[in-house]
Amino acid sequence: MGLAILYLHQHFSTPDGATATRAYNHATALAEAGHAVTLACGRYAGGATGLDGPFRHGQRRGEVAGFELVEFDLPYGNAQPLARRSLVFLRYAIAASHLALARRWDLIIASSTPPTVAIPALLARRLRGTPFLFEIRDPWPELPAALSKPGDGVPGPVLGAIGRLVDAACRQAATVVALTEGMARTALARGTDPDRLRVLPQGADLALFGPDARPWRPEGVGAQEMLAVYAGAHGRANGLGVLLDAAARLRGTGIRILLVGDGAEKPALMARATAEDLPVTFLAPLPKRRLAGLLAGADVGLLCLAPVPEFAEWTAPNKLAECLAAGLPVVANVPGRAQRLLAEGACGLSVPPGDADGLAAALLAMADDPARRRIMGRAARRLAERYFDTRQIAARLVATVEAVAGHATQARALAP
C-alpha cells in the first residue's frame, strides 16, 4: 500500500521552467513507486508548475506527472528585497502548515531553502506525530551569514532565529538529506544523528542533457567562435563580474562568453559589456529543454561563484551537473568539491576564485586545442553517468522515504 506524502518545496518547477527540477524528479519517482504525493509550492520566478487555472482562495490545484500539485499564490523572485522575500517565506510556511495539519500524512518532506519549510513539518510532528525528512539544499544560516557584510544582509537576530529552527529540524527529522558532504557536516554540527544522515547529490536528466539534444546557437554567435556558456543566477553570490574581466582579455581571440539567466546584477553586467564592447552575449532564462540544445551547441561550460571560501563545500550547482551531462568540458573558479570532481574526471580546468587572468588563460587553452576539448567532453559525460544521473538519485530518495516510513510505522506499533 502506498504512502501519503506531503512534499514541501517552495521553489518548484517542471522541465518547462528555467530553474532546478529536483523536486519534480523526486515527486515523479515517488508517484511512480505507487505513493500518493501532494507537493506544495509557491510561484517562483523562472519556474513553470504546469498549472494554468485561476487561483481560488489563494491557491490552485491540479495533477502533474502523476502527483497532486498545490500552488499557493505567493510570487517570489531572487531580485525581490530581503524584507519582501522574508515575508513570502513566512506566508508559505503558514499556508503549508494548514495543509500539513489538514489530514494525516505518513511522511512529510521539507526541502530547504527556505529553512522556514521546517515550520509545518515540526508542527505536524508535534501535533500529529508525523515523521518528516528534512532536505538541505543550501546550508542556512551558514551560507547567508558568510555572504553578509556589516550593515548589509540578513540581520544577526534573524540568523540566530533561523539557526534555532534548523537545529530543531536537524535533531527531530527522521532523516536529513544533504546535497554535499560539506552540507552534511553542517547538519551533524546542528545535532543530526549520523545514522539518520544521507547525501544525495544534485543531478541532471541524462536523457534531456545528452547526445539526442538538438544543438543551436543564439543569433549573432558565429559558428567558428568557441562558445563558453554560463547558465544560472546573476546575483552578487555568483560573482559574474570576473567573467567580464576575463572577456576583456579575450577580445579578438574568437572566444565568446554567453550568460544565460537573470538576477539583480544582470542590468549592470549588460551595461558594462556594451560600454566596453566585450565579446559577451546575454540571454534570458531558458526552459530546460531549450537549455539542453544550447549546451549541445556550445564548446565549454562555465561554473562561476564569488570568492567566498564557504562556497567550496557548501554549494551544489545544478549547472555543473547539466554541463557534464551535456558532454561539455568545464572551466570553473570554484575550489573544493567542484575542483575535485573536475580533476577526478579529467573533464575541466579549475582556476582560483576571482582570477580573471586564470579564467582567460583557461579559455584560451580550450580554444587552442579542440581535440582536448572533445576528450574532456567525453570524460564529462562519463562522470555525469557515474555520479549525477537524476533517475538513480531519485531512486535512492524513494528508498530512503520508504525506509523512514517503515521505521515510523514500526515505532508506532511498538509504542505503549
CSV table of C-alpha atoms in Angstrom, one decimal:
chain,number,residue,atom,x,y,z
A,1,MET,CA,0.0,0.0,0.0
A,2,GLY,CA,1.4,3.4,-1.0
A,3,LEU,CA,2.3,6.2,1.4
A,4,ALA,CA,0.5,9.5,1.7
A,5,ILE,CA,3.4,12.0,1.4
A,6,LEU,CA,3.3,15.8,1.7
A,7,TYR,CA,6.3,17.3,-0.2
A,8,LEU,CA,7.1,20.9,0.8
A,9,HIS,CA,9.2,22.7,-1.8
A,10,GLN,CA,8.6,26.4,-2.2
A,11,HIS,CA,10.6,26.9,-5.4
A,12,PHE,CA,9.2,24.2,-7.7
A,13,SER,CA,9.3,23.8,-11.5
A,14,THR,CA,8.8,21.2,-14.2
A,15,PRO,CA,11.3,20.9,-17.0
A,16,ASP,CA,9.3,23.6,-18.9
A,17,GLY,CA,10.7,26.2,-16.5
A,18,ALA,CA,14.1,27.7,-16.2
A,19,THR,CA,15.1,26.6,-12.8
A,20,ALA,CA,16.1,23.4,-10.9
A,21,THR,CA,13.8,20.4,-11.3
A,22,ARG,CA,15.0,18.2,-8.4
A,23,ALA,CA,11.6,18.2,-6.6
A,24,TYR,CA,9.8,17.4,-9.9
A,25,ASN,CA,12.1,14.4,-10.5
A,26,HIS,CA,11.7,13.1,-6.9
A,27,ALA,CA,8.0,13.6,-6.7
A,28,THR,CA,7.6,11.9,-10.1
A,29,ALA,CA,9.7,8.9,-8.9
A,30,LEU,CA,7.7,8.6,-5.6
A,31,ALA,CA,4.4,8.7,-7.6
A,32,GLU,CA,5.7,6.0,-10.0
A,33,ALA,CA,6.6,3.9,-7.0
A,34,GLY,CA,2.9,3.9,-6.0
A,35,HIS,CA,2.9,6.6,-3.4
A,36,ALA,CA,0.2,9.4,-3.2
A,37,VAL,CA,2.2,12.6,-3.3
A,38,THR,CA,1.0,16.1,-2.7
A,39,LEU,CA,3.6,18.8,-3.5
A,40,ALA,CA,3.0,22.3,-2.2
A,41,CYS,CA,4.9,25.2,-3.8
A,42,GLY,CA,4.7,28.9,-4.4
A,43,ARG,CA,5.0,31.0,-7.6
A,44,TYR,CA,8.7,31.0,-8.3
A,45,ALA,CA,10.2,33.4,-10.9
A,46,GLY,CA,11.5,31.2,-13.7
A,47,GLY,CA,9.5,28.2,-12.6
A,48,ALA,CA,6.7,26.5,-14.5
A,49,THR,CA,4.3,24.5,-12.4
A,50,GLY,CA,2.2,23.1,-15.2
A,51,LEU,CA,-0.9,24.6,-13.7
A,52,ASP,CA,-2.7,27.4,-15.5
A,53,GLY,CA,-6.2,27.7,-13.9
A,54,PRO,CA,-7.3,30.6,-11.7
A,55,PHE,CA,-6.3,30.9,-8.1
A,56,ARG,CA,-9.1,30.4,-5.6
A,57,HIS,CA,-8.7,31.3,-2.0
A,58,GLY,CA,-5.0,31.9,-2.6
A,59,GLN,CA,-4.2,28.6,-4.3
A,60,ARG,CA,-4.8,26.3,-7.3
A,61,ARG,CA,-4.5,22.6,-7.6
A,62,GLY,CA,-4.0,20.0,-10.3
A,63,GLU,CA,-2.2,16.8,-11.3
A,64,VAL,CA,1.3,17.0,-12.7
A,65,ALA,CA,3.3,13.9,-13.7
A,66,GLY,CA,1.2,11.6,-11.5
A,67,PHE,CA,1.2,13.6,-8.3
A,68,GLU,CA,-1.0,16.4,-6.9
A,69,LEU,CA,0.4,19.9,-7.0
A,70,VAL,CA,-0.9,22.7,-4.7
A,71,GLU,CA,0.4,26.1,-5.9
A,72,PHE,CA,0.0,29.0,-3.4
A,73,ASP,CA,-0.4,32.5,-4.9
A,74,LEU,CA,2.8,33.6,-3.4
A,75,PRO,CA,5.1,35.2,-6.0
A,76,TYR,CA,8.8,35.0,-5.3
A,77,GLY,CA,12.0,36.1,-7.1
A,78,ASN,CA,15.6,36.5,-6.1
A,79,ALA,CA,15.5,40.1,-7.2
A,80,GLN,CA,12.9,41.0,-4.5
A,81,PRO,CA,14.1,43.0,-1.5
A,82,LEU,CA,15.1,40.9,1.5
A,83,ALA,CA,12.1,42.0,3.6
A,84,ARG,CA,9.7,41.0,0.8
A,85,ARG,CA,11.3,37.7,0.4
A,86,SER,CA,11.2,37.0,4.1
A,87,LEU,CA,7.5,37.8,4.2
A,88,VAL,CA,6.9,35.4,1.3
A,89,PHE,CA,8.8,32.7,3.2
A,90,LEU,CA,6.7,33.1,6.3
A,91,ARG,CA,3.4,33.2,4.3
A,92,TYR,CA,4.3,30.0,2.6
A,93,ALA,CA,5.1,28.4,6.0
A,94,ILE,CA,1.7,29.4,7.3
A,95,ALA,CA,-0.2,28.1,4.2
A,96,ALA,CA,1.8,24.9,4.2
A,97,SER,CA,1.2,24.4,8.0
A,98,HIS,CA,-2.6,24.4,7.3
A,99,LEU,CA,-2.0,21.7,4.7
A,100,ALA,CA,0.3,19.7,6.9
A,101,LEU,CA,-2.3,19.6,9.7
A,102,ALA,CA,-5.4,19.2,7.5
A,103,ARG,CA,-5.0,15.4,7.3
A,104,ARG,CA,-2.8,12.6,8.5
A,105,TRP,CA,0.2,12.1,6.3
A,106,ASP,CA,2.5,9.1,6.5
A,107,LEU,CA,5.5,11.4,5.9
A,108,ILE,CA,6.4,15.0,5.2
A,109,ILE,CA,9.4,16.0,3.0
A,110,ALA,CA,10.6,19.5,3.9
A,111,SER,CA,13.1,20.8,1.3
A,112,SER,CA,15.1,23.9,2.3
A,113,THR,CA,15.7,26.6,1.1
A,114,PRO,CA,14.0,28.4,2.6
A,115,PRO,CA,14.5,26.9,6.0
A,116,THR,CA,11.0,28.0,7.0
A,117,VAL,CA,9.7,24.9,5.3
A,118,ALA,CA,10.7,23.2,8.5
A,119,ILE,CA,8.0,25.0,10.5
A,120,PRO,CA,5.0,23.0,9.1
A,121,ALA,CA,7.0,19.8,9.4
A,122,LEU,CA,7.9,20.4,13.0
A,123,LEU,CA,4.2,21.4,13.8
A,124,ALA,CA,2.9,18.2,12.2
A,125,ARG,CA,5.4,16.1,14.1
A,126,ARG,CA,4.5,17.7,17.4
A,127,LEU,CA,0.7,17.8,17.0
A,128,ARG,CA,0.2,14.7,14.9
A,129,GLY,CA,3.3,12.6,15.4
A,130,THR,CA,4.0,12.8,11.6
A,131,PRO,CA,7.6,11.8,10.8
A,132,PHE,CA,9.5,14.1,8.4
A,133,LEU,CA,12.5,14.2,6.1
A,134,PHE,CA,14.5,17.4,6.1
A,135,GLU,CA,16.5,18.2,3.0
A,136,ILE,CA,19.3,20.7,3.0
A,137,ARG,CA,19.9,22.2,-0.5
A,138,ASP,CA,21.7,25.2,0.9
A,139,PRO,CA,23.0,25.4,4.5
A,140,TRP,CA,21.2,28.1,6.4
A,141,PRO,CA,22.1,30.1,8.3
A,142,GLU,CA,25.7,29.4,7.5
A,143,LEU,CA,25.6,30.5,3.8
A,144,PRO,CA,23.7,33.8,4.2
A,145,ALA,CA,26.0,34.6,7.2
A,146,ALA,CA,29.0,34.0,5.0
A,147,LEU,CA,27.6,36.4,2.4
A,148,SER,CA,26.5,39.1,4.8
A,149,LYS,CA,28.6,42.2,5.2
A,150,PRO,CA,28.3,44.8,8.1
A,151,GLY,CA,25.1,46.7,7.6
A,152,ASP,CA,24.2,44.5,4.6
A,153,GLY,CA,22.5,41.1,4.5
A,154,VAL,CA,20.4,39.1,6.9
A,155,PRO,CA,20.4,40.7,10.4
A,156,GLY,CA,22.1,38.8,13.2
A,157,PRO,CA,19.0,38.2,15.3
A,158,VAL,CA,17.2,36.7,12.2
A,159,LEU,CA,20.2,34.4,11.5
A,160,GLY,CA,20.0,33.3,15.2
A,161,ALA,CA,16.3,32.5,14.9
A,162,ILE,CA,16.9,30.6,11.7
A,163,GLY,CA,19.7,28.7,13.4
A,164,ARG,CA,17.4,27.6,16.2
A,165,LEU,CA,14.8,26.5,13.6
A,166,VAL,CA,17.4,24.5,11.7
A,167,ASP,CA,18.7,23.0,14.9
A,168,ALA,CA,15.2,21.7,15.7
A,169,ALA,CA,14.8,20.3,12.2
A,170,CYS,CA,18.1,18.5,12.2
A,171,ARG,CA,17.5,17.0,15.6
A,172,GLN,CA,13.9,16.0,15.1
A,173,ALA,CA,13.8,14.8,11.5
A,174,ALA,CA,13.5,11.1,10.9
A,175,THR,CA,16.2,11.6,8.2
A,176,VAL,CA,18.2,14.5,7.0
A,177,VAL,CA,19.3,14.6,3.3
A,178,ALA,CA,22.1,16.9,2.2
A,179,LEU,CA,23.3,17.6,-1.3
A,180,THR,CA,27.1,17.5,-0.5
A,181,GLU,CA,29.4,16.1,2.2
A,182,GLY,CA,30.0,19.7,3.3
A,183,MET,CA,26.3,20.4,3.8
A,184,ALA,CA,26.1,17.1,5.7
A,185,ARG,CA,28.8,18.3,8.1
A,186,THR,CA,26.7,21.4,8.9
A,187,ALA,CA,23.8,19.0,9.7
A,188,LEU,CA,26.0,17.0,12.0
A,189,ALA,CA,27.1,20.2,13.8
A,190,ARG,CA,23.4,21.0,14.4
A,191,GLY,CA,22.6,17.7,16.1
A,192,THR,CA,21.8,15.3,13.3
A,193,ASP,CA,22.4,11.7,14.3
A,194,PRO,CA,25.0,10.3,11.7
A,195,ASP,CA,22.8,7.2,11.3
A,196,ARG,CA,19.9,9.5,10.1
A,197,LEU,CA,22.0,11.4,7.6
A,198,ARG,CA,22.1,10.7,3.8
A,199,VAL,CA,23.9,12.5,1.0
A,200,LEU,CA,22.0,12.6,-2.3
A,201,PRO,CA,23.8,14.9,-4.8
A,202,GLN,CA,22.4,17.3,-7.3
A,203,GLY,CA,21.6,15.5,-10.6
A,204,ALA,CA,20.9,16.1,-14.3
A,205,ASP,CA,18.5,14.4,-16.7
A,206,LEU,CA,20.9,12.4,-18.8
A,207,ALA,CA,18.2,11.8,-21.5
A,208,LEU,CA,17.5,15.5,-21.8
A,209,PHE,CA,21.0,16.8,-21.5
A,210,GLY,CA,22.7,14.3,-23.8
A,211,PRO,CA,23.6,13.3,-27.3
A,212,ASP,CA,20.0,13.5,-28.6
A,213,ALA,CA,19.6,17.2,-27.8
A,214,ARG,CA,19.3,19.3,-30.9
A,215,PRO,CA,22.1,21.8,-30.9
A,216,TRP,CA,21.6,25.5,-31.5
A,217,ARG,CA,23.4,28.8,-31.0
A,218,PRO,CA,22.0,32.3,-30.4
A,219,GLU,CA,21.7,34.8,-33.2
A,220,GLY,CA,24.9,36.7,-33.7
A,221,VAL,CA,27.2,33.9,-32.3
A,222,GLY,CA,29.5,32.8,-35.1
A,223,ALA,CA,29.8,29.1,-36.0
A,224,GLN,CA,33.6,29.4,-35.7
A,225,GLU,CA,33.6,31.1,-32.3
A,226,MET,CA,34.4,29.0,-29.3
A,227,LEU,CA,31.2,29.4,-27.2
A,228,ALA,CA,31.6,29.2,-23.4
A,229,VAL,CA,28.2,29.2,-21.6
A,230,TYR,CA,27.3,30.2,-18.1
A,231,ALA,CA,23.6,29.4,-17.2
A,232,GLY,CA,22.3,30.4,-13.8
A,233,ALA,CA,21.6,33.2,-11.5
A,234,HIS,CA,23.1,36.7,-12.0
A,235,GLY,CA,23.4,37.7,-8.3
A,236,ARG,CA,26.1,39.0,-6.1
A,237,ALA,CA,26.9,35.5,-4.9
A,238,ASN,CA,27.7,34.4,-8.5
A,239,GLY,CA,30.5,37.0,-9.0
A,240,LEU,CA,30.0,37.2,-12.7
A,241,GLY,CA,32.0,40.4,-13.0
A,242,VAL,CA,35.1,38.2,-13.2
A,243,LEU,CA,33.8,36.7,-16.4
A,244,LEU,CA,33.5,40.1,-17.9
A,245,ASP,CA,37.1,40.8,-16.7
A,246,ALA,CA,38.2,37.7,-18.5
A,247,ALA,CA,36.2,38.7,-21.6
A,248,ALA,CA,38.1,42.0,-21.7
A,249,ARG,CA,41.3,40.0,-22.1
A,250,LEU,CA,39.8,37.8,-24.8
A,251,ARG,CA,38.9,40.4,-27.5
A,252,GLY,CA,39.9,39.2,-30.9
A,253,THR,CA,40.6,35.6,-29.9
A,254,GLY,CA,37.4,34.1,-31.3
A,255,ILE,CA,36.1,33.2,-27.9
A,256,ARG,CA,32.6,34.3,-26.9
A,257,ILE,CA,31.1,34.1,-23.4
A,258,LEU,CA,27.3,33.6,-23.1
A,259,LEU,CA,25.5,34.4,-19.9
A,260,VAL,CA,22.0,32.9,-19.6
A,261,GLY,CA,19.8,33.7,-16.7
A,262,ASP,CA,18.5,36.6,-14.6
A,263,GLY,CA,19.2,38.3,-11.3
A,264,ALA,CA,19.8,41.6,-9.6
A,265,GLU,CA,23.3,42.1,-11.1
A,266,LYS,CA,22.3,41.5,-14.8
A,267,PRO,CA,21.4,45.1,-15.8
A,268,ALA,CA,24.9,46.3,-14.6
A,269,LEU,CA,26.6,43.4,-16.3
A,270,MET,CA,24.8,44.1,-19.6
A,271,ALA,CA,25.6,47.8,-19.4
A,272,ARG,CA,29.3,47.2,-18.8
A,273,ALA,CA,29.5,44.6,-21.6
A,274,THR,CA,28.0,47.1,-24.1
A,275,ALA,CA,30.1,50.1,-22.9
A,276,GLU,CA,33.4,48.1,-23.2
A,277,ASP,CA,32.4,46.2,-26.4
A,278,LEU,CA,33.1,42.9,-24.7
A,279,PRO,CA,32.7,39.5,-26.5
A,280,VAL,CA,29.8,38.7,-24.2
A,281,THR,CA,26.2,37.8,-25.1
A,282,PHE,CA,23.2,37.7,-22.8
A,283,LEU,CA,20.1,35.6,-22.9
A,284,ALA,CA,17.0,35.4,-20.7
A,285,PRO,CA,16.5,32.2,-18.6
A,286,LEU,CA,15.6,29.2,-20.8
A,287,PRO,CA,13.4,26.2,-20.2
A,288,LYS,CA,15.4,23.1,-19.5
A,289,ARG,CA,14.6,21.5,-22.9
A,290,ARG,CA,15.8,24.7,-24.7
A,291,LEU,CA,18.9,24.9,-22.5
A,292,ALA,CA,19.8,21.3,-23.3
A,293,GLY,CA,20.0,22.3,-27.0
A,294,LEU,CA,22.1,25.4,-26.3
A,295,LEU,CA,24.6,23.3,-24.3
A,296,ALA,CA,24.7,20.8,-27.1
A,297,GLY,CA,25.7,23.6,-29.4
A,298,ALA,CA,28.3,25.1,-27.1
A,299,ASP,CA,32.0,24.2,-26.6
A,300,VAL,CA,32.7,24.9,-22.9
A,301,GLY,CA,30.6,25.1,-19.7
A,302,LEU,CA,31.4,27.8,-17.1
A,303,LEU,CA,31.0,27.5,-13.4
A,304,CYS,CA,31.5,30.8,-11.6
A,305,LEU,CA,30.9,31.9,-8.0
A,306,ALA,CA,32.1,34.9,-5.9
A,307,PRO,CA,35.3,34.4,-4.0
A,308,VAL,CA,33.6,33.2,-0.8
A,309,PRO,CA,35.5,30.4,1.0
A,310,GLU,CA,32.4,28.7,2.2
A,311,PHE,CA,31.2,28.1,-1.3
A,312,ALA,CA,33.9,25.4,-1.7
A,313,GLU,CA,31.9,22.7,0.1
A,314,TRP,CA,28.5,24.3,0.7
A,315,THR,CA,27.2,24.6,-2.9
A,316,ALA,CA,25.9,22.1,-5.3
A,317,PRO,CA,25.2,24.0,-8.6
A,318,ASN,CA,22.9,22.1,-10.9
A,319,LYS,CA,24.6,23.9,-13.8
A,320,LEU,CA,27.7,21.8,-13.2
A,321,ALA,CA,25.8,18.5,-13.4
A,322,GLU,CA,24.0,19.7,-16.5
A,323,CYS,CA,27.1,20.8,-18.3
A,324,LEU,CA,28.8,17.5,-17.5
A,325,ALA,CA,25.7,15.6,-18.7
A,326,ALA,CA,25.8,17.6,-21.9
A,327,GLY,CA,29.3,16.4,-22.5
A,328,LEU,CA,30.9,19.8,-22.1
A,329,PRO,CA,34.4,20.4,-20.6
A,330,VAL,CA,34.0,22.9,-17.7
A,331,VAL,CA,36.1,25.9,-16.7
A,332,ALA,CA,35.4,26.7,-13.0
A,333,ASN,CA,36.6,29.1,-10.4
A,334,VAL,CA,35.1,27.2,-7.5
A,335,PRO,CA,37.6,25.3,-5.3
A,336,GLY,CA,36.8,22.3,-3.1
A,337,ARG,CA,34.2,19.8,-4.3
A,338,ALA,CA,33.8,21.1,-7.8
A,339,GLN,CA,37.6,21.3,-8.3
A,340,ARG,CA,38.0,17.7,-7.1
A,341,LEU,CA,35.3,16.4,-9.4
A,342,LEU,CA,36.8,18.1,-12.5
A,343,ALA,CA,40.2,16.7,-11.6
A,344,GLU,CA,38.9,13.2,-10.9
A,345,GLY,CA,37.0,13.1,-14.1
A,346,ALA,CA,39.8,14.8,-16.2
A,347,CYS,CA,37.0,16.9,-17.7
A,348,GLY,CA,37.8,20.5,-17.0
A,349,LEU,CA,40.1,23.2,-15.7
A,350,SER,CA,40.0,25.0,-12.4
A,351,VAL,CA,41.3,28.4,-11.6
A,352,PRO,CA,41.4,30.3,-8.3
A,353,PRO,CA,38.3,32.3,-7.3
A,354,GLY,CA,38.4,35.9,-8.6
A,355,ASP,CA,41.2,35.2,-11.0
A,356,ALA,CA,40.3,36.8,-14.3
A,357,ASP,CA,43.7,36.2,-15.9
A,358,GLY,CA,43.4,32.5,-15.0
A,359,LEU,CA,39.9,32.3,-16.5
A,360,ALA,CA,41.1,33.9,-19.7
A,361,ALA,CA,44.1,31.6,-19.9
A,362,ALA,CA,42.0,28.5,-19.3
A,363,LEU,CA,39.6,29.5,-22.0
A,364,LEU,CA,42.4,30.2,-24.4
A,365,ALA,CA,43.9,26.8,-23.7
A,366,MET,CA,40.5,25.2,-24.5
A,367,ALA,CA,40.2,27.3,-27.7
A,368,ASP,CA,43.7,26.3,-28.9
A,369,ASP,CA,43.1,22.5,-28.5
A,370,PRO,CA,39.8,21.3,-29.9
A,371,ALA,CA,40.9,17.7,-29.7
A,372,ARG,CA,41.5,18.1,-25.9
A,373,ARG,CA,38.0,19.6,-25.6
A,374,ARG,CA,36.5,16.6,-27.2
A,375,ILE,CA,38.4,14.2,-24.9
A,376,MET,CA,37.3,16.2,-21.9
A,377,GLY,CA,33.7,16.3,-23.1
A,378,ARG,CA,33.5,12.6,-23.4
A,379,ALA,CA,35.0,12.3,-19.9
A,380,ALA,CA,32.5,14.8,-18.6
A,381,ARG,CA,29.6,12.7,-19.8
A,382,ARG,CA,31.1,9.6,-18.2
A,383,LEU,CA,31.4,11.5,-14.9
A,384,ALA,CA,27.8,12.6,-15.1
A,385,GLU,CA,26.7,9.0,-15.8
A,386,ARG,CA,28.6,7.8,-12.7
A,387,TYR,CA,27.5,10.4,-10.2
A,388,PHE,CA,24.8,12.7,-11.5
A,389,ASP,CA,22.0,10.5,-13.1
A,390,THR,CA,18.9,12.1,-11.7
A,391,ARG,CA,16.9,8.8,-12.1
A,392,GLN,CA,19.4,6.9,-9.9
A,393,ILE,CA,19.4,9.7,-7.3
A,394,ALA,CA,15.6,9.8,-7.3
A,395,ALA,CA,15.5,6.0,-6.8
A,396,ARG,CA,17.7,6.4,-3.7
A,397,LEU,CA,15.4,9.1,-2.4
A,398,VAL,CA,12.4,6.7,-2.8
A,399,ALA,CA,14.3,4.0,-0.9
A,400,THR,CA,15.1,6.5,1.8
A,401,VAL,CA,11.5,7.6,2.1
A,402,GLU,CA,10.2,4.1,2.3
A,403,ALA,CA,12.7,3.1,4.9
A,404,VAL,CA,11.8,6.2,7.0
A,405,ALA,CA,8.1,5.5,6.8
A,406,GLY,CA,8.6,1.8,7.6
A,407,HIS,CA,10.6,2.6,10.7
A,408,ALA,CA,8.0,5.2,11.8
A,409,THR,CA,5.2,2.6,11.4
A,410,GLN,CA,7.1,0.0,13.4
A,411,ALA,CA,7.8,2.5,16.2
A,412,ARG,CA,4.1,3.5,16.4
A,413,ALA,CA,3.1,-0.2,16.6
A,414,LEU,CA,5.5,-0.8,19.5
A,415,ALA,CA,4.5,2.3,21.4
A,416,PRO,CA,2.6,1.6,24.6
